[in-house]
CSV table of N, CA and C and ligand atoms in Angstrom, one decimal:
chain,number,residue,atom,x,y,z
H,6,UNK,N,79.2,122.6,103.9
H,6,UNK,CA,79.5,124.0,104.2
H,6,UNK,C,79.3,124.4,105.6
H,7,UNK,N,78.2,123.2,106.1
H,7,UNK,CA,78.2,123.8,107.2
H,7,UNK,C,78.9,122.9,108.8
H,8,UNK,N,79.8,122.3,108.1
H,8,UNK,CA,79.9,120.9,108.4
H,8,UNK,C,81.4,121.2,109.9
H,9,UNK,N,81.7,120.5,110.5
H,9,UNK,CA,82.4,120.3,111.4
H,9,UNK,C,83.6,120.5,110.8
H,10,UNK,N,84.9,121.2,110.9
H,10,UNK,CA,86.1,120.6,111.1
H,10,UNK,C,86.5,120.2,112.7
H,11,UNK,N,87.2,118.9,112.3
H,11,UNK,CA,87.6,118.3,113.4
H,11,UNK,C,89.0,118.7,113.5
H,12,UNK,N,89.4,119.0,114.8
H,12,UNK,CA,90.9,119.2,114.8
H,12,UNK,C,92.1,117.8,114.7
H,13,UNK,N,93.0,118.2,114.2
H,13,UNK,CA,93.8,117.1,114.0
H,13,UNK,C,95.0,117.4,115.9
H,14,UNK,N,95.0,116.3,116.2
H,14,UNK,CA,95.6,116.2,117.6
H,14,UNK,C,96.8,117.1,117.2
H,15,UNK,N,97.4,117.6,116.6
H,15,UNK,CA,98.9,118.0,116.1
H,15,UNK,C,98.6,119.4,116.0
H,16,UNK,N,97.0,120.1,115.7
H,16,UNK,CA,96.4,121.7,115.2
H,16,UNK,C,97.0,121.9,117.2
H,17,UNK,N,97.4,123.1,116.7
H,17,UNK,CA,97.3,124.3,117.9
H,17,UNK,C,97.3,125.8,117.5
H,18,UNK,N,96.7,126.1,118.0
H,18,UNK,CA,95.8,127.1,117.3
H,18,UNK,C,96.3,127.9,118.7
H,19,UNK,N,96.9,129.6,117.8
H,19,UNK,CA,97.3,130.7,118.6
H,19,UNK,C,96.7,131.6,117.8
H,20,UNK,N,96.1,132.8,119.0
H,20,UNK,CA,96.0,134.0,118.5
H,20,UNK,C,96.4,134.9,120.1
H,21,UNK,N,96.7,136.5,119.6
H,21,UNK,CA,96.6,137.3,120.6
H,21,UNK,C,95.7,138.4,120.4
H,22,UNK,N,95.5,139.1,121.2
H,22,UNK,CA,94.8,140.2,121.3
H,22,UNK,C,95.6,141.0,122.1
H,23,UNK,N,95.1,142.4,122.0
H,23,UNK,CA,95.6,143.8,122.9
H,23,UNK,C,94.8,143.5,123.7
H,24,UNK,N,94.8,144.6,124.6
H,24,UNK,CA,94.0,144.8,126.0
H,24,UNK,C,92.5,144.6,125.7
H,25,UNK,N,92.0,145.2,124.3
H,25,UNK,CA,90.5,145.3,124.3
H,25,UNK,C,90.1,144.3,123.3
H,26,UNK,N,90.8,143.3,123.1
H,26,UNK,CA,90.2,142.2,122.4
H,26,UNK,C,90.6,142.3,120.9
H,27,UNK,N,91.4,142.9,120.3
H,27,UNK,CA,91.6,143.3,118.9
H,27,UNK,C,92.6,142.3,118.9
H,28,UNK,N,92.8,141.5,117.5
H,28,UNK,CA,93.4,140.8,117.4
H,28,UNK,C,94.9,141.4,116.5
H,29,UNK,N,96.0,140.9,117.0
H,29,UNK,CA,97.1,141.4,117.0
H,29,UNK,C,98.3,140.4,115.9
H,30,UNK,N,97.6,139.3,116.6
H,30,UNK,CA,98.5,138.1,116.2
H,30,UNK,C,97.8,136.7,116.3
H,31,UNK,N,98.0,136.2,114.9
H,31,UNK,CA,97.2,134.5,114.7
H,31,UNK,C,98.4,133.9,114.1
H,32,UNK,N,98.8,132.6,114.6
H,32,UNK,CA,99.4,131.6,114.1
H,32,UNK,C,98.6,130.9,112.8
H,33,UNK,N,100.0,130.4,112.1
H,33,UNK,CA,99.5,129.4,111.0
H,33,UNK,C,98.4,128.5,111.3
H,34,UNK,N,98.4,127.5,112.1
H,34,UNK,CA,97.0,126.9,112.5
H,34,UNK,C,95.9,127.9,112.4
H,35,UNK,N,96.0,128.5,113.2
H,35,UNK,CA,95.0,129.5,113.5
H,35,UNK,C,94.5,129.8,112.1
H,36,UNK,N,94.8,130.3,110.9
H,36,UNK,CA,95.2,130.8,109.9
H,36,UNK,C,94.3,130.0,109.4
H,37,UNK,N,94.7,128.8,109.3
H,37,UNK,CA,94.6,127.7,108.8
H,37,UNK,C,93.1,127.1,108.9
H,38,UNK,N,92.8,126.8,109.9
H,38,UNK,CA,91.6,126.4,110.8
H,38,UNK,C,90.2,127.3,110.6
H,39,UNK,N,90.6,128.5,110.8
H,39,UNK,CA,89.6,129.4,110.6
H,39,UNK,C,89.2,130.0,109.2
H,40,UNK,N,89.9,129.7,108.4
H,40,UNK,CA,90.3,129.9,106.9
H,40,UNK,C,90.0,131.5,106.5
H,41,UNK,N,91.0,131.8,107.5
H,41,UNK,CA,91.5,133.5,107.2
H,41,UNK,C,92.7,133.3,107.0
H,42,UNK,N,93.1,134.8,106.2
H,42,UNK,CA,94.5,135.1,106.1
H,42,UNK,C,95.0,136.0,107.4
H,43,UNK,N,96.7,135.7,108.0
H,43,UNK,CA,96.9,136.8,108.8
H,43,UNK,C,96.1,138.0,108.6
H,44,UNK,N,96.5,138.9,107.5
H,44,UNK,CA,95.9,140.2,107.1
H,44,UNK,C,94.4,140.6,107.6
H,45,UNK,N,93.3,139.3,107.4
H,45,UNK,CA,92.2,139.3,107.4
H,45,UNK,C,91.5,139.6,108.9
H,46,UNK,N,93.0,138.7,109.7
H,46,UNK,CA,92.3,138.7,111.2
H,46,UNK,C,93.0,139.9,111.9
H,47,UNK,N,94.3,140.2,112.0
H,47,UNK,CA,95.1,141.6,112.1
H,47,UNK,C,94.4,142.6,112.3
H,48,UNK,N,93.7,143.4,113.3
H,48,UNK,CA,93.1,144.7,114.0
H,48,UNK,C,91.6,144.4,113.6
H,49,UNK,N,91.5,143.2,113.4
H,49,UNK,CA,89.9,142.7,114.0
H,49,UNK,C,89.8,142.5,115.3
H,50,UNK,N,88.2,142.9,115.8
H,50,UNK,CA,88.5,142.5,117.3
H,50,UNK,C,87.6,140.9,116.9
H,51,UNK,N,88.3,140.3,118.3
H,51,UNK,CA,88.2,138.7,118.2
H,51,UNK,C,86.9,137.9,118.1
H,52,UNK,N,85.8,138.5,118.1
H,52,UNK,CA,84.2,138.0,117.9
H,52,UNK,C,84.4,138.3,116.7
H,53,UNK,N,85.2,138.3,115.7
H,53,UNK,CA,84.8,137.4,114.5
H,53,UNK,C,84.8,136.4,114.3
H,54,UNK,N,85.3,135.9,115.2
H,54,UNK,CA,84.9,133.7,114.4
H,54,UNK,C,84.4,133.8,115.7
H,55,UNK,N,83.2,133.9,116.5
H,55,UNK,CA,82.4,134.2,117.5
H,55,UNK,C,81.0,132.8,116.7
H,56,UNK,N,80.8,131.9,117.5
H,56,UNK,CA,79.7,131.5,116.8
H,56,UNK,C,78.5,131.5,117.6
H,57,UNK,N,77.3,131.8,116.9
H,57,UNK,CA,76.2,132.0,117.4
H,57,UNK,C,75.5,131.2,119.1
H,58,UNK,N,76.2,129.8,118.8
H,58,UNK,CA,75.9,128.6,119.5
H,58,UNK,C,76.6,129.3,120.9
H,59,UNK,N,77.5,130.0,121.2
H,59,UNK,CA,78.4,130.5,122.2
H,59,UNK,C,77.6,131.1,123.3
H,60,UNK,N,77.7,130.7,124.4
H,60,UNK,CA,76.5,131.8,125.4
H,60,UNK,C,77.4,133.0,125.7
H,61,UNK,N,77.0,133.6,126.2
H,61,UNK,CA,77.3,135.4,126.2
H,61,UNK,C,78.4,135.3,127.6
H,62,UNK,N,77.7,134.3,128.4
H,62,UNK,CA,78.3,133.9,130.3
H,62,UNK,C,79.8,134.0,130.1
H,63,UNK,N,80.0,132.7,129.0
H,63,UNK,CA,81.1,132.0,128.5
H,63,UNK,C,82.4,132.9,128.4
H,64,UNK,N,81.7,133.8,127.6
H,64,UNK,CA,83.2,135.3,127.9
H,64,UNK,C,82.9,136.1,128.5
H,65,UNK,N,82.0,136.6,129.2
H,65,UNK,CA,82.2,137.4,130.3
H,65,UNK,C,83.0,136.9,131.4
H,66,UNK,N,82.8,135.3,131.7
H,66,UNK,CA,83.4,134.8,132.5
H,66,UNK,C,85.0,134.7,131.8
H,67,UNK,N,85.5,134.1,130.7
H,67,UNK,CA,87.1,134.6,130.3
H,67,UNK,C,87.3,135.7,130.5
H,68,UNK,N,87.0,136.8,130.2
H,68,UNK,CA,87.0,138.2,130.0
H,68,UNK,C,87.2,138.7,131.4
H,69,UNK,N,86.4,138.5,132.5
H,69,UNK,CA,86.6,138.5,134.2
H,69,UNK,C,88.5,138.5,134.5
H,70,UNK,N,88.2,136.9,133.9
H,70,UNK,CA,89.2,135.8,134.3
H,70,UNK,C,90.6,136.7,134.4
H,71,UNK,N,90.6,137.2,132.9
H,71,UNK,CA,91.9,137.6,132.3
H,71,UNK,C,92.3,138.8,132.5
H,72,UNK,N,91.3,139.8,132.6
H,72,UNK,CA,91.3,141.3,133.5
H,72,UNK,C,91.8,140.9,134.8
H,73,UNK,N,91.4,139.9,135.3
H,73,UNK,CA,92.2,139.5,137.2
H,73,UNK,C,93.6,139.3,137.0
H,74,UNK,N,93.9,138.9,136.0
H,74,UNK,CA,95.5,138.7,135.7
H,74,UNK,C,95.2,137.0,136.0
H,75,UNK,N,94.5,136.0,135.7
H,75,UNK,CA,94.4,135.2,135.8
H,75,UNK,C,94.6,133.8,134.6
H,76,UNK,N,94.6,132.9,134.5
H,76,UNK,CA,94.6,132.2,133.3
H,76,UNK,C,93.4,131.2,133.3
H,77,UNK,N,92.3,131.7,132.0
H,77,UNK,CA,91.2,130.9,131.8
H,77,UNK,C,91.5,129.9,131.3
H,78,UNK,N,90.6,129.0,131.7
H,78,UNK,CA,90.5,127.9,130.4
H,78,UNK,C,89.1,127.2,130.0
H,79,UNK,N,88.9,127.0,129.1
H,79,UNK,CA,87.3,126.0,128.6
H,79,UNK,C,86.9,125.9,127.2
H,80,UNK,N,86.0,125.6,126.6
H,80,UNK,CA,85.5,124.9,125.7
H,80,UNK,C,85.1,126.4,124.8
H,81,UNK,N,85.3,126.3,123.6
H,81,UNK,CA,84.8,127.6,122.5
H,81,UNK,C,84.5,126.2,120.8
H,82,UNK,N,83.4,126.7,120.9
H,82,UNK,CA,83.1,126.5,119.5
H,82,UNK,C,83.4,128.3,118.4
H,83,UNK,N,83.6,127.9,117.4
H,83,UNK,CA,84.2,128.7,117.0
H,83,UNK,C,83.9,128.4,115.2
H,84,UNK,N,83.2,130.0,114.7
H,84,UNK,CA,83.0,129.9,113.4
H,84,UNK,C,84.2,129.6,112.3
H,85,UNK,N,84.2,128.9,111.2
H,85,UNK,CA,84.6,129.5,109.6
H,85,UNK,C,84.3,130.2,109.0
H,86,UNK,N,85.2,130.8,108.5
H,86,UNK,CA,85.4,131.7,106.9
H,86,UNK,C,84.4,131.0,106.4
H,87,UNK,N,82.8,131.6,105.5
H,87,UNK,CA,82.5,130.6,104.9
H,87,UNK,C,81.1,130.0,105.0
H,88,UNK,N,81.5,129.5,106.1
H,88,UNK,CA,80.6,128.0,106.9
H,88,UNK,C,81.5,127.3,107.7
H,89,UNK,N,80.5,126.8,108.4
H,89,UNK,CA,81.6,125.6,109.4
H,89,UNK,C,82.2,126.2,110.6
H,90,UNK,N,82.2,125.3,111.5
H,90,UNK,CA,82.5,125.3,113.0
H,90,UNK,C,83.6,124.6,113.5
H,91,UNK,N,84.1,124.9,114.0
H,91,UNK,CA,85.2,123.9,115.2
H,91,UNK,C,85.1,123.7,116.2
H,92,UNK,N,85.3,123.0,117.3
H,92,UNK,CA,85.9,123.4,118.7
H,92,UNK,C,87.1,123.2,119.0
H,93,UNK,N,87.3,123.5,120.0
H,93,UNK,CA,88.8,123.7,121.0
H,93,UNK,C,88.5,124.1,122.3
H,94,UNK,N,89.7,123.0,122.9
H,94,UNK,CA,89.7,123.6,124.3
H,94,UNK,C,90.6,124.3,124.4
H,95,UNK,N,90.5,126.2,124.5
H,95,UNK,CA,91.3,127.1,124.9
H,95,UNK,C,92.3,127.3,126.4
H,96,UNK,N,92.8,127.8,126.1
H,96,UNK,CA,93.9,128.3,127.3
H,96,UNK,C,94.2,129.6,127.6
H,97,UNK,N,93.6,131.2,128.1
H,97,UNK,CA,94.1,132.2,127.2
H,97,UNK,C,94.5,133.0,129.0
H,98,UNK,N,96.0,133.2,128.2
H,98,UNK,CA,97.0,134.0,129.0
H,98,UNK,C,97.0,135.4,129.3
H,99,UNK,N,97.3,135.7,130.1
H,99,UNK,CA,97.3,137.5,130.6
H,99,UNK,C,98.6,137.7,130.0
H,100,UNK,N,99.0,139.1,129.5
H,100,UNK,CA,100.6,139.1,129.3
H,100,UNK,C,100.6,140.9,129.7
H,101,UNK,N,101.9,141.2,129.4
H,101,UNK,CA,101.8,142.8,129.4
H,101,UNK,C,101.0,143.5,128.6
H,102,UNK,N,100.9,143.2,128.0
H,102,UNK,CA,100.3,144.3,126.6
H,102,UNK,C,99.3,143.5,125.7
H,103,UNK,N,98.6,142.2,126.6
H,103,UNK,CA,97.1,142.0,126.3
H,103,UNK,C,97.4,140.3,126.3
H,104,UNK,N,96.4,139.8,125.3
H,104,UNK,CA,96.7,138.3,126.0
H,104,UNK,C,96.6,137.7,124.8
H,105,UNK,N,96.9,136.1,125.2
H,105,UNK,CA,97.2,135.5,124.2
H,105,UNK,C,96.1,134.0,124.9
H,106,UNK,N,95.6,133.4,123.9
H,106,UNK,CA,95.3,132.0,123.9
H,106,UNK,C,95.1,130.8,123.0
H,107,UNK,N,95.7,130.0,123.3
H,107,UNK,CA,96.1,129.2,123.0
H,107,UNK,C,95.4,127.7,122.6
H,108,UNK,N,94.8,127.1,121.7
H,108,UNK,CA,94.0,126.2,121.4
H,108,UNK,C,94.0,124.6,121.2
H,109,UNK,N,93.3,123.7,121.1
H,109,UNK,CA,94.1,122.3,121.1
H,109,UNK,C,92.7,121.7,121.1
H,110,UNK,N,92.7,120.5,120.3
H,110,UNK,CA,91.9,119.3,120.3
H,110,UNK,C,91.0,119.0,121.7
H,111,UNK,N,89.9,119.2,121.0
H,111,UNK,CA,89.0,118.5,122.2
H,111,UNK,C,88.6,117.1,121.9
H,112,UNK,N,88.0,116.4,123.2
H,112,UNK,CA,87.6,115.3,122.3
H,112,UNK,C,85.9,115.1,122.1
H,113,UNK,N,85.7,114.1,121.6
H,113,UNK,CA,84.5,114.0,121.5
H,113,UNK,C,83.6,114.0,122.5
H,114,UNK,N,84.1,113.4,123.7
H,114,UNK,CA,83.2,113.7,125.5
H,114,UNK,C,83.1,115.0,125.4
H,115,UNK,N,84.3,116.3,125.4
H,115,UNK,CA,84.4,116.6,126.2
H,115,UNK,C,83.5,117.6,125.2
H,116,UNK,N,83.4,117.7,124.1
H,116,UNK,CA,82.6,118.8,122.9
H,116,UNK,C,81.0,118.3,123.1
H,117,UNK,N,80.5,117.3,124.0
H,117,UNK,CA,79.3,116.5,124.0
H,117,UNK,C,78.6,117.2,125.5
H,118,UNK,N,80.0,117.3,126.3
H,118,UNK,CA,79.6,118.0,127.4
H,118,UNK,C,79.4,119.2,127.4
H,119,UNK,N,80.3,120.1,126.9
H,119,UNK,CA,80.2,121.7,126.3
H,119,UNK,C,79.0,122.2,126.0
H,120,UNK,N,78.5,121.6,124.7
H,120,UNK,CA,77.5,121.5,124.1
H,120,UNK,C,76.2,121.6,125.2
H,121,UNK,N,76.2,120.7,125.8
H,121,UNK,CA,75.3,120.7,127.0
H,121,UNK,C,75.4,121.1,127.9
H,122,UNK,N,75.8,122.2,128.2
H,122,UNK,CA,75.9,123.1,129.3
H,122,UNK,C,76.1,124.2,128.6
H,123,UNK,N,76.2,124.4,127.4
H,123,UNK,CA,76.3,125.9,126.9
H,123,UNK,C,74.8,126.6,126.9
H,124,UNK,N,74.3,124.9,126.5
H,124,UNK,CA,72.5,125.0,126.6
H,124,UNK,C,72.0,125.2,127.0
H,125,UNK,N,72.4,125.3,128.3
H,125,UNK,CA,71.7,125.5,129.7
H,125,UNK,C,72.1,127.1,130.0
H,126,UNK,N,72.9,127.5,129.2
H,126,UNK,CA,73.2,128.9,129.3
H,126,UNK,C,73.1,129.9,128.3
H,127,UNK,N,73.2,131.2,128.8
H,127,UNK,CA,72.8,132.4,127.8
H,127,UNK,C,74.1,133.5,127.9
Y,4,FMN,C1,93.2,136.1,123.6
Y,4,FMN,C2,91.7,136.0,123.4
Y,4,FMN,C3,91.2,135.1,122.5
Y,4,FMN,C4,89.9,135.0,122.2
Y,4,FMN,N1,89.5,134.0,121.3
Y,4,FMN,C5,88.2,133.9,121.0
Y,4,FMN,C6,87.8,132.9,120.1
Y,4,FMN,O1,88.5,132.1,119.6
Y,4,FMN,N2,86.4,132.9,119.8
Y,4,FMN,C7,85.5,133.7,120.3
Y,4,FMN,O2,84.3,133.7,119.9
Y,4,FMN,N3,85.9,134.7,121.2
Y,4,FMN,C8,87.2,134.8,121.5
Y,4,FMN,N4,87.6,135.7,122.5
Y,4,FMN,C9,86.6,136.5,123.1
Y,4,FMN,C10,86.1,137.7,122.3
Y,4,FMN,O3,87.0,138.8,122.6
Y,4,FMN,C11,84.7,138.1,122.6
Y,4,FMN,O4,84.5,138.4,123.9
Y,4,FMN,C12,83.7,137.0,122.2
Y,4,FMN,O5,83.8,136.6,120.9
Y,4,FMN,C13,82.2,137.4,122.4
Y,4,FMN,O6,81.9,138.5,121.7
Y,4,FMN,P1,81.3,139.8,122.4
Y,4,FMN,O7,82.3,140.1,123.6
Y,4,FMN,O8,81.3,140.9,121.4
Y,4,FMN,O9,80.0,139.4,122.9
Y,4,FMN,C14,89.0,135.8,122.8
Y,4,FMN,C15,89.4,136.8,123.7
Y,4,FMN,C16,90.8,136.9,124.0
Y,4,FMN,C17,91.2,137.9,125.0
């Protein structure tokens, strides 16, 4: 329950948000992965699959990023519906009318390094 999913190299995981973080739009993966229905995530704002382990730096610094009109990128562990965690290394885009980011397989370094430097942060 409270176990890892591992991404399968083929998962890519989309969601969007509006300007203020509400989520607009999740792909099937996405769906899938987080074991929500569209409906469920639709005019949530996006710290709901927020996991505790996350330091606070971590999105302030995306959040900066993407207000600059910029494109972030880094490491998010990320809760389940449920139980259970993932990671991914994100991508998340500025667009006109809010942003989008985009998800994909990390590997085992690179969730080992994350991990240890998230630690070191708040
Ligand atoms: C396009 C987009 C995607 C996001 N995806 C996630 C995500 O997958 N997981 C997450 O915890 N936060 C994600 N965030 C950041 C959240 O909006 C939020 O800042 C974060 O969960 C921390 O919650 P807090 O701002 O209430 O402290 C995303 C933000 C944007 C703009």
């Amino acid at each position: 329950m409270n176990d890892e999913y591992v991404l399968l190299k083929e998962d890519f995981l989309v969601s969007q948000t509006d300007k203020k973080g509400i989520i607009t739009f999740a792909n099937e993966d996405f769906c899938k992965v987080a074991g929500y229905t569209l409906d469920e995530l639709v005019g949530q704002p996006h710290n709901m699959v927020r996991h505790h382990d996350m330091p606070k730096a971590a999105f302030k610094d995306l959040w900066d990023t993407v207000k600059g009109n910029d494109i972030w990128t880094g490491y998010v562990k990320n809760s389940i519906k449920g139980g259970g965690y993932y990671w991914v290394y994100a991508t998340v885009y500025p667009m006109d009318d809010g942003y989008m980011s985009c998800r994909r397989k990390a590997s085992p370094d690179e969730i080992e390094a994350a991990e240890k430097l998230y630690k070191t942060m708040r």
